[in-house]
Amino acid sequence: MTNMMRAWVVSDPRPIDQSPLTLVERPMPIPARGEVLVRVHACGVCRTDLHLAEGELAPRGSGVIPGHEVVGEIVQLGEGANRFRAGDRVGIAWLRHTCGVCRWCRTGRENLCPQSRYTGWDADGGYAEFAVVPEVFAYRVPASFADEQAAPLLCAGIIGYRSLLRAQLPPGGRLGIYGFGASAHLTAQVAIAQGAEVHVLTRGHEARELARQLGAASVGGPFDPAPVPLDAAIIFAPAGELVPLALESLGPSGTLALAGIHMSDIPALDYQRHLFRERSVCTVTSNTRRDGEEFLVLAQRLGVQVTTTPVPFEHADLALRDLAAGRVRGAAVLTMTS
Ligand SMILES: [Zn+2]
Ligand SMILES: [Zn+2]
């Protein structure tokens, strides 16, 4: 007899208002060698899940379970798994496999490994009652965060942290943040705690209010010029039209980091207006396990406050609609009720 669980799956990607997610019964996963089985307590809702549901991220196999910000409790160890014990609280994040031997893996850049595999895309994720993960890609979750608060740290937090590193903000520098959702609200706190002056440019009254509360030096609309020349900027919104605007707000030698996995088309750039004076643009691709470990330690040490909008597991589809419409304050998190 197979134990069954409830899970949300994406079978046929389409616009979110046409309900691409379906709640189904699935056999519980069985941990393979080196894997652990986790009972999901909470799973964050990431914009990548929305891209997957809508087909902007080409599905890798039909019927995948999304969700890569999973916090739960280990209930079973696969053969040879010995890093954790049953009952331990762990996090499951986006990156779940790398080859370990390619030039990228061997030089601390496993996020670029061509063999990399991802939770909730290549393999089933956490929009489910149970999930499995290779133990070497699981994280210990800092005790100071409750399940619901810890979940968004696992992608929004880690990717935001890597974006901040990629943006090469000088100490005490001025950072522009475009878009202020789950990832941005965590990244802003890390930057501010490290002495940065943070300027937030975003739509949505609630997002702006949150930015002010968290200590932003200024808050404006996404299409406003930054009030001061920026040393670095990060675009979290998937909107390519923001790229020229952000570049224009950078001072000499400034870096613009694009944090998303998907972005709409970027308009033509003008060399003088947008790039000359040694401005640069870079992208952020996934993260290494080291980024993850570093960020989780930092988040606990700096006392990062995670603003969440809890959503019952049964309403995952509504959570994605709210995210698409910009109606989420902080990070939406699916919580298990039963
Ligand atoms: Zn994500
Ligand atoms: Zn590799």
PDB file of C-alpha atoms and ligand atoms in Angstrom, residues 46-49 68-69 94 155-156 159, ligand 1:
ATOM      1  CA  CYS A  46       8.324  32.684  -4.992  1.00  0.00           C
ATOM      2  CA  ARG A  47       7.915  34.580  -8.250  1.00  0.00           C
ATOM      3  CA  THR A  48       9.695  31.691  -9.963  1.00  0.00           C
ATOM      4  CA  ASP A  49       6.688  29.498  -9.097  1.00  0.00           C
ATOM      5  CA  HIS A  68      11.534  25.744  -3.245  1.00  0.00           C
ATOM      6  CA  GLU A  69      11.347  27.570   0.087  1.00  0.00           C
ATOM      7  CA  TRP A  94      16.137  25.972  -5.148  1.00  0.00           C
ATOM      8  CA  CYS A 155      15.144  31.663  -1.845  1.00  0.00           C
ATOM      9  CA  ALA A 156      14.045  35.272  -1.449  1.00  0.00           C
ATOM     10  CA  ILE A 159      19.063  35.149  -3.852  1.00  0.00           C
TER      11      ILE A 159
HETATM   12 ZN    ZN B   1      12.644  31.418  -5.691  1.00  0.00          ZN
END
